[in-house]
Short mmCIF file of C-alpha atoms in Angstrom, two decimals:
data_model
loop_
_atom_site.label_atom_id
_atom_site.label_comp_id
_atom_site.label_asym_id
_atom_site.label_seq_id
_atom_site.Cartn_x
_atom_site.Cartn_y
_atom_site.Cartn_z
CA MET A 1 -112.61 -136.34 70.62
CA GLU A 2 -109.90 -133.79 70.87
CA LYS A 3 -107.53 -134.28 67.91
CA ARG A 4 -103.57 -134.49 68.93
CA THR A 5 -100.99 -133.58 67.08
CA GLY A 6 -98.70 -136.19 65.95
CA HIS A 7 -94.69 -136.70 66.14
CA ALA A 8 -92.48 -137.37 63.44
CA LEU A 9 -90.03 -140.32 63.73
CA ARG A 10 -86.64 -140.80 61.60
CA LEU A 11 -84.54 -143.82 61.22
CA GLU A 12 -80.98 -143.02 60.64
CA HIS A 13 -78.98 -145.86 59.16
CA ILE A 14 -80.21 -148.26 61.68
CA GLY A 15 -78.11 -151.82 61.74
CA HIS A 16 -78.48 -154.87 63.91
CA ARG A 17 -76.72 -158.01 64.21
CA PHE A 18 -77.88 -161.00 66.37
CA GLN A 19 -73.91 -162.70 66.45
CA ASN A 20 -73.23 -163.13 63.44
CA PHE A 21 -76.64 -162.87 61.37
CA GLU A 22 -77.34 -159.36 60.53
CA ALA A 23 -81.25 -158.47 60.60
CA LEU A 24 -81.18 -155.07 59.67
CA ARG A 25 -78.79 -153.12 56.93
CA ASP A 26 -78.46 -149.10 57.10
CA VAL A 27 -82.08 -149.03 56.83
CA ASP A 28 -83.24 -145.21 56.69
CA LEU A 29 -87.00 -144.33 57.37
CA GLU A 30 -88.49 -140.92 57.48
CA ILE A 31 -92.05 -140.94 58.93
CA ARG A 32 -94.34 -137.44 59.24
CA ALA A 33 -96.22 -136.29 61.78
CA GLY A 34 -99.94 -137.98 61.59
CA GLU A 35 -98.65 -140.44 59.19
CA LEU A 36 -99.75 -144.03 59.02
CA VAL A 37 -96.96 -146.14 57.44
CA ALA A 38 -96.59 -150.23 57.18
CA LEU A 39 -93.76 -151.90 57.57
CA LEU A 40 -94.67 -155.29 55.40
CA GLY A 41 -92.24 -158.24 54.38
CA PRO A 42 -91.95 -161.92 54.73
CA SER A 43 -91.23 -163.21 58.23
CA GLY A 44 -87.53 -162.74 58.81
CA CYS A 45 -87.35 -159.66 56.60
CA GLY A 46 -86.54 -157.70 59.55
CA LYS A 47 -89.60 -155.60 60.46
CA SER A 48 -90.23 -157.68 64.08
CA THR A 49 -86.65 -156.30 64.95
CA LEU A 50 -87.11 -152.44 63.94
CA LEU A 51 -90.34 -152.19 65.90
CA ARG A 52 -88.49 -153.57 68.95
CA ILE A 53 -85.96 -150.89 67.87
CA LEU A 54 -88.15 -148.38 67.97
CA SER A 55 -90.03 -149.75 70.88
CA GLY A 56 -86.71 -149.41 73.20
CA PHE A 57 -87.27 -153.27 74.03
CA LEU A 58 -84.01 -154.06 71.83
CA ARG A 59 -80.64 -151.60 71.33
CA GLN A 60 -79.65 -151.32 67.64
CA THR A 61 -75.80 -152.11 66.94
CA SER A 62 -75.74 -149.07 64.98
CA GLY A 63 -77.83 -145.62 64.09
CA ARG A 64 -80.23 -143.78 65.36
CA VAL A 65 -83.82 -142.88 66.38
CA LEU A 66 -85.08 -139.60 66.40
CA PHE A 67 -88.76 -138.36 67.49
CA ASP A 68 -89.16 -134.71 66.28
CA GLY A 69 -85.31 -134.79 65.55
CA VAL A 70 -84.43 -135.45 68.84
CA PRO A 71 -82.57 -139.08 69.71
CA VAL A 72 -84.45 -141.22 72.02
CA ASP A 73 -81.65 -144.18 71.98
CA HIS A 74 -80.93 -143.62 75.47
CA LEU A 75 -84.45 -143.52 76.59
CA ALA A 76 -86.07 -146.74 78.07
CA ALA A 77 -89.20 -148.67 76.96
CA ASP A 78 -91.46 -147.07 79.12
CA LYS A 79 -90.02 -143.21 78.62
CA ARG A 80 -90.24 -143.21 74.76
CA GLY A 81 -93.89 -142.73 75.05
CA VAL A 82 -94.49 -145.54 72.47
CA GLY A 83 -98.08 -147.45 72.65
CA ILE A 84 -97.67 -150.48 71.32
CA VAL A 85 -101.26 -153.26 70.68
CA PHE A 86 -100.16 -156.88 69.88
CA GLN A 87 -101.83 -159.87 67.89
CA ASN A 88 -103.14 -161.03 71.77
CA TYR A 89 -104.30 -157.77 72.66
CA ALA A 90 -102.78 -158.44 76.43
CA LEU A 91 -105.43 -157.47 78.11
CA PHE A 92 -105.63 -158.32 82.17
CA PRO A 93 -107.83 -161.00 82.36
CA HIS A 94 -108.95 -160.35 86.17
CA MET A 95 -109.72 -156.65 85.20
CA THR A 96 -113.16 -155.25 83.77
CA VAL A 97 -112.71 -153.37 80.53
CA ARG A 98 -112.52 -150.06 82.84
CA GLN A 99 -109.75 -151.28 84.71
CA ASN A 100 -107.92 -152.07 81.88
CA ILE A 101 -108.14 -148.77 80.39
CA ALA A 102 -107.07 -147.22 83.54
CA TYR A 103 -103.83 -148.94 84.05
CA GLY A 104 -101.70 -146.97 82.20
CA LEU A 105 -103.13 -143.92 83.47
CA GLU A 106 -102.30 -145.40 87.17
CA ALA A 107 -99.04 -146.27 86.86
CA GLN A 108 -98.33 -142.62 84.79
CA GLY A 109 -99.53 -141.21 88.33
CA TRP A 110 -102.93 -139.43 86.79
CA PRO A 111 -105.45 -138.07 89.54
CA ARG A 112 -108.12 -140.49 90.52
CA ALA A 113 -110.48 -137.50 90.07
CA ARG A 114 -108.85 -137.18 85.80
CA ILE A 115 -108.75 -141.15 85.22
CA GLY A 116 -112.95 -141.68 85.24
CA GLY A 117 -113.28 -139.21 82.76
CA ARG A 118 -110.60 -140.39 80.53
CA VAL A 119 -111.91 -143.79 80.72
CA ASP A 120 -115.19 -142.60 79.40
CA GLU A 121 -113.60 -140.69 77.23
CA MET A 122 -111.79 -143.86 75.67
CA LEU A 123 -115.05 -145.76 75.79
CA ASP A 124 -116.86 -143.05 73.69
CA MET A 125 -114.09 -143.19 71.23
CA VAL A 126 -114.06 -146.75 70.35
CA HIS A 127 -117.87 -147.60 70.74
CA MET A 128 -117.56 -149.44 73.70
CA GLN A 129 -119.83 -147.80 76.73
CA ALA A 130 -121.63 -150.18 77.16
CA HIS A 131 -119.07 -152.82 77.87
CA GLY A 132 -117.15 -150.94 80.93
CA THR A 133 -117.77 -153.79 83.30
CA ARG A 134 -117.41 -156.68 81.39
CA LEU A 135 -114.15 -158.94 81.65
CA PRO A 136 -112.11 -159.45 78.66
CA ARG A 137 -113.83 -163.32 78.30
CA GLN A 138 -116.67 -161.76 78.16
CA LEU A 139 -116.15 -159.92 74.85
CA SER A 140 -115.35 -160.67 71.34
CA GLY A 141 -112.16 -160.83 69.38
CA GLY A 142 -113.19 -157.21 67.95
CA GLN A 143 -114.40 -155.88 71.23
CA GLN A 144 -111.16 -157.06 72.92
CA GLN A 145 -109.37 -155.32 70.09
CA ARG A 146 -110.93 -152.27 70.97
CA ILE A 147 -110.31 -151.97 74.16
CA ALA A 148 -106.43 -152.98 73.63
CA LEU A 149 -106.69 -149.70 70.99
CA ALA A 150 -108.45 -147.54 73.93
CA ARG A 151 -105.81 -148.78 76.89
CA CYS A 152 -102.97 -147.51 74.66
CA LEU A 153 -104.19 -143.99 73.01
CA ALA A 154 -105.26 -143.67 76.84
CA VAL A 155 -101.82 -142.67 77.98
CA ASP A 156 -101.86 -140.16 74.82
CA PRO A 157 -98.68 -141.98 73.30
CA LYS A 158 -96.46 -140.23 70.94
CA ILE A 159 -95.86 -143.10 68.25
CA LEU A 160 -98.70 -146.06 67.94
CA LEU A 161 -97.24 -149.27 66.75
CA LEU A 162 -99.48 -151.72 65.71
CA ASP A 163 -97.77 -155.19 65.51
CA GLU A 164 -100.03 -157.69 63.27
CA PRO A 165 -102.66 -156.35 65.13
CA PHE A 166 -105.51 -158.48 63.37
CA GLY A 167 -104.24 -161.76 62.74
CA ALA A 168 -106.64 -163.54 65.25
CA LEU A 169 -109.38 -161.83 63.75
CA ASP A 170 -111.93 -163.94 61.16
CA LYS A 171 -111.91 -161.97 57.42
CA ASN A 172 -114.84 -160.10 58.01
CA LEU A 173 -114.01 -159.02 61.50
CA ARG A 174 -110.44 -157.89 60.36
CA LEU A 175 -111.97 -156.19 57.77
CA ASP A 176 -114.39 -154.01 59.71
CA MET A 177 -111.45 -153.47 62.80
CA GLN A 178 -109.07 -152.37 59.80
CA MET A 179 -111.51 -149.50 58.91
CA GLU A 180 -112.18 -148.77 62.49
CA VAL A 181 -108.51 -148.23 63.68
CA LYS A 182 -108.10 -146.41 60.44
CA ARG A 183 -110.76 -143.88 61.45
CA LEU A 184 -109.25 -143.82 65.11
CA GLN A 185 -105.80 -142.95 63.67
CA ARG A 186 -107.55 -140.09 61.60
CA GLU A 187 -109.58 -138.70 64.12
CA TYR A 188 -106.58 -138.89 66.86
CA GLY A 189 -104.12 -137.82 64.62
CA ILE A 190 -101.24 -140.16 66.13
CA THR A 191 -98.27 -141.07 64.50
CA THR A 192 -98.82 -145.01 63.41
CA ILE A 193 -96.46 -147.81 62.31
CA LEU A 194 -98.18 -151.25 61.31
CA VAL A 195 -96.32 -154.54 60.88
CA THR A 196 -97.84 -156.95 58.78
CA HIS A 197 -97.17 -159.35 56.46
CA ASP A 198 -100.50 -158.72 54.75
CA GLN A 199 -100.13 -157.26 51.66
CA GLU A 200 -104.03 -156.39 51.66
CA GLU A 201 -103.39 -154.88 55.04
CA ALA A 202 -101.00 -152.52 54.29
CA LEU A 203 -102.44 -151.26 51.23
CA SER A 204 -105.53 -150.70 52.24
CA MET A 205 -104.85 -148.93 55.60
CA ALA A 206 -101.20 -147.27 55.15
CA ASP A 207 -100.32 -144.00 53.53
CA ARG A 208 -97.10 -145.35 52.88
CA ILE A 209 -95.68 -148.78 52.75
CA ALA A 210 -91.84 -149.67 53.38
CA VAL A 211 -91.47 -152.87 51.68
CA MET A 212 -88.77 -154.94 53.97
CA ASN A 213 -86.55 -157.98 52.46
CA LEU A 214 -83.22 -159.44 54.06
CA GLY A 215 -83.09 -156.99 56.82
CA ALA A 216 -83.41 -153.75 54.40
CA ILE A 217 -86.09 -151.72 52.84
CA GLU A 218 -86.50 -152.23 49.17
CA GLN A 219 -89.19 -149.20 48.28
CA ILE A 220 -91.29 -146.97 50.30
CA ALA A 221 -94.35 -145.13 48.58
CA THR A 222 -97.99 -145.04 48.84
CA PRO A 223 -99.86 -148.05 48.33
CA ALA A 224 -100.98 -147.12 44.81
CA ALA A 225 -97.19 -146.83 43.77
CA ILE A 226 -96.18 -149.88 45.35
CA TYR A 227 -99.13 -151.68 43.37
CA ASP A 228 -98.92 -150.16 40.18
CA GLN A 229 -94.96 -149.23 39.71
CA PRO A 230 -92.75 -151.76 41.76
CA ALA A 231 -89.28 -150.75 41.81
CA THR A 232 -87.66 -154.23 42.37
CA ALA A 233 -88.65 -157.84 41.23
CA PHE A 234 -89.19 -158.70 44.67
CA VAL A 235 -91.74 -156.26 45.09
CA ASN A 236 -93.57 -156.94 42.13
CA ALA A 237 -93.86 -160.31 43.11
CA PHE A 238 -94.67 -160.07 46.90
CA VAL A 239 -97.49 -157.35 46.89
CA GLY A 240 -100.24 -158.59 44.67
CA ALA A 241 -100.53 -161.49 42.21
CA THR A 242 -98.75 -161.73 39.30
CA ASN A 243 -97.95 -163.28 35.96
CA LEU A 244 -94.54 -163.86 35.07
CA LEU A 245 -93.31 -164.25 31.46
CA ASP A 246 -89.70 -165.06 29.97
CA GLY A 247 -88.75 -162.34 27.68
CA ARG A 248 -85.51 -161.22 26.00
CA ILE A 249 -84.89 -157.44 25.27
CA VAL A 250 -84.61 -157.14 20.96
CA GLU A 251 -84.56 -153.44 21.20
CA GLY A 252 -83.58 -151.76 24.38
CA GLY A 253 -83.61 -147.93 25.06
CA PRO A 254 -84.12 -145.39 27.71
CA GLN A 255 -87.94 -144.82 27.34
CA ARG A 256 -89.55 -147.86 25.36
CA CYS A 257 -87.94 -151.01 24.81
CA VAL A 258 -89.27 -153.99 22.32
CA VAL A 259 -89.33 -157.69 24.46
CA GLU A 260 -89.68 -160.88 22.72
CA LEU A 261 -91.17 -163.75 24.50
CA ALA A 262 -90.92 -167.39 24.67
CA ASP A 263 -93.87 -167.82 21.62
CA GLY A 264 -92.17 -165.28 19.40
CA VAL A 265 -94.39 -162.58 19.84
CA ALA A 266 -92.87 -159.23 20.69
CA TRP A 267 -94.49 -156.20 22.62
CA ARG A 268 -92.85 -152.94 22.93
CA LEU A 269 -93.10 -151.65 26.58
CA THR A 270 -92.28 -149.19 28.69
CA PRO A 271 -90.05 -149.95 31.15
CA GLY A 272 -89.24 -147.40 33.53
CA ARG A 273 -85.62 -148.06 33.19
CA ALA A 274 -82.80 -148.47 30.46
CA ILE A 275 -82.44 -152.27 29.50
CA ALA A 276 -79.81 -153.34 27.15
CA SER A 277 -80.48 -155.13 24.14
CA GLY A 278 -79.99 -158.91 24.77
CA THR A 279 -80.89 -158.83 28.21
CA ALA A 280 -83.02 -161.72 29.71
CA VAL A 281 -86.01 -160.39 31.31
CA ARG A 282 -89.40 -161.21 33.12
CA VAL A 283 -92.30 -159.37 32.20
CA SER A 284 -94.95 -158.95 34.77
CA VAL A 285 -98.63 -158.70 33.98
CA ARG A 286 -101.27 -158.39 36.79
CA PRO A 287 -104.32 -160.72 36.48
CA GLU A 288 -106.86 -158.10 36.48
CA HIS A 289 -104.70 -156.48 33.55
CA TRP A 290 -105.43 -159.10 30.65
CA ARG A 291 -108.69 -159.38 28.46
CA ILE A 292 -109.69 -162.91 27.33
CA ASP A 293 -111.81 -163.71 24.49
CA ALA A 294 -112.73 -166.89 22.94
CA GLU A 295 -110.71 -167.64 19.61
CA SER A 296 -112.14 -169.29 16.67
CA GLY A 297 -108.73 -168.83 14.35
CA ASP A 298 -105.11 -168.64 14.85
CA GLY A 299 -104.41 -165.09 15.57
CA SER A 300 -101.41 -165.48 13.45
CA GLU A 301 -101.73 -162.30 11.56
CA LYS A 302 -102.81 -159.97 13.99
CA ALA A 303 -99.76 -161.22 15.99
CA HIS A 304 -97.37 -160.88 13.48
CA ALA A 305 -98.99 -157.58 12.53
CA GLN A 306 -98.31 -156.01 16.00
CA ALA A 307 -95.33 -157.58 16.75
CA HIS A 308 -93.20 -154.44 16.24
CA GLY A 309 -95.31 -152.05 15.58
CA ASP A 310 -96.39 -148.71 18.36
CA GLY A 311 -99.92 -150.08 18.80
CA ASP A 312 -101.17 -152.48 21.64
CA PRO A 313 -99.25 -155.58 22.36
CA ALA A 314 -100.57 -158.49 20.26
CA GLY A 315 -102.87 -161.24 22.40
CA LEU A 316 -101.25 -164.12 23.22
CA MET A 317 -102.85 -167.64 22.36
CA GLY A 318 -104.06 -170.60 24.67
CA HIS A 319 -106.42 -172.45 26.12
CA ILE A 320 -108.14 -172.39 29.31
CA ASP A 321 -107.12 -175.08 32.12
CA ALA A 322 -109.73 -174.18 34.86
CA VAL A 323 -112.17 -171.49 35.50
CA LEU A 324 -112.73 -170.36 39.31
CA THR A 325 -116.05 -168.34 40.44
CA LEU A 326 -114.51 -165.55 43.26
CA GLY A 327 -117.67 -163.38 44.35
CA PRO A 328 -117.51 -160.79 41.62
CA GLN A 329 -114.65 -162.01 39.81
CA PHE A 330 -114.30 -165.08 37.25
CA VAL A 331 -110.19 -166.30 37.60
CA TYR A 332 -108.98 -168.36 34.53
CA GLY A 333 -106.16 -170.30 34.82
CA VAL A 334 -105.00 -170.18 30.82
CA ARG A 335 -102.06 -172.36 29.50
CA LEU A 336 -100.32 -170.13 27.03
CA ASP A 337 -99.05 -171.86 23.52
CA GLY A 338 -95.24 -170.91 24.34
CA GLY A 339 -96.10 -173.22 27.81
CA ALA A 340 -96.54 -170.41 30.33
CA SER A 341 -99.46 -170.63 32.68
CA ILE A 342 -101.34 -167.39 33.69
CA LYS A 343 -104.14 -166.40 36.09
CA VAL A 344 -106.66 -164.07 34.31
CA ALA A 345 -109.22 -162.19 36.51
CA GLN A 346 -112.20 -160.91 35.09
CA SER A 347 -114.67 -158.55 36.78
CA ARG A 348 -118.23 -160.15 36.23
CA PRO A 349 -121.01 -157.87 35.32
CA LEU A 350 -124.49 -158.93 36.33
CA ALA A 351 -125.54 -159.38 33.28
CA GLN A 352 -123.11 -161.98 32.97
CA ARG A 353 -124.17 -165.73 34.26
CA GLU A 354 -121.94 -168.07 32.37
CA SER A 355 -117.65 -167.99 32.30
CA LEU A 356 -115.76 -169.04 29.65
CA ALA A 357 -115.65 -172.90 29.76
CA ALA A 358 -112.62 -174.96 30.25
CA GLY A 359 -111.03 -176.19 27.25
CA ALA A 360 -112.11 -173.15 25.09
CA ARG A 361 -109.52 -171.22 22.63
CA VAL A 362 -109.11 -167.93 23.77
CA ARG A 363 -106.66 -165.07 23.12
CA VAL A 364 -105.18 -163.15 26.33
CA THR A 365 -104.04 -159.24 25.68
CA PRO A 366 -102.61 -156.98 28.09
CA VAL A 367 -105.30 -154.04 28.35
CA LEU A 368 -102.60 -151.58 30.03
CA PRO A 369 -99.40 -151.98 28.13
CA ASP A 370 -98.04 -149.47 30.18
CA ALA A 371 -98.72 -151.16 33.87
CA CYS A 372 -96.64 -153.96 32.29
CA GLN A 373 -92.77 -154.33 34.51
CA VAL A 374 -90.23 -155.32 32.59
CA PHE A 375 -87.62 -156.72 35.29
CA PRO A 376 -84.13 -158.08 34.20
CA VAL A 377 -83.16 -161.75 35.59
CA GLN A 378 -81.50 -161.62 38.31
CA GLY A 379 -77.54 -161.39 37.19
CA GLN A 380 -78.39 -159.79 33.81
CA PRO A 381 -77.33 -156.24 33.22
CA ALA A 382 -79.79 -153.30 33.22
#
């Protein structure tokens, strides 16, 4: 399969209003040629509105859309060279697989002699050579998704838009199709935008993720940076599971700070931003970033010794409320002595057959202090 040259996309100060409702607020986004970027956010955040503007189905209130540096705002949807794959596939039910793929080529006026070869190329690309004469109803959901993608790519679009494309598939098939689409996108070299509310989908597929909230982009970065270094409390809470512990800055600084938690234990952390002493904060620790140990004593001496030291944060005492076995992981619900409830995820080694029991007294300790995120409580000065 011939690899195409991707096209660059730039959005400049995009805004849109529906009467008195501001759906998009000054959105700036630059997508490199051949890149796959996910627009991730909750329902109502503006990602679907942005997709409609990109595709030409909706004219923005303000700002510009540029392909390869050239404005396309004046172009209708059918003139922009944008391909869209929807969640419901939108295949023509009365047409065969081959006829569905050929439809866009015929609409563009391709010579009939070339259409057959192009359809063969697309069927080969999605590994559906043996299904060309079938109707959509004779295909599985994953097969229909492949044909929808082949039909879209057949006309060689400049930009590929994927609008919640895997939402109708079961979990295992969804994972298979995510890998398949990622492979095709890489091999084909097409610039792609994935619109989704599924964080796992965005994290697994995208080169970069733009997290949207209330009509604006809160952060755009690689999946690893979004997960490990969230720029805002919203991004931290929306992407991945986490635990939030209330605390207060007792020693502020541009590089390090000391946070006193509700149960009196103090942690020396790297907040990534200067936060003034006295500020109420929330400390975020991912479930997989804890160590959990059965505890026979009260641990007070160790906690006191580490409270204001430069070593690892002191452990927090509590008891196990519940235990879940999720395939390769144990997930513990732990009620801390300070009153907070947290989740702790531990990988389950092959040799370990039993988890800690509900009711057990435990100590939980962050294993990656630098991965602890510190966010001022809303309304507090940073």
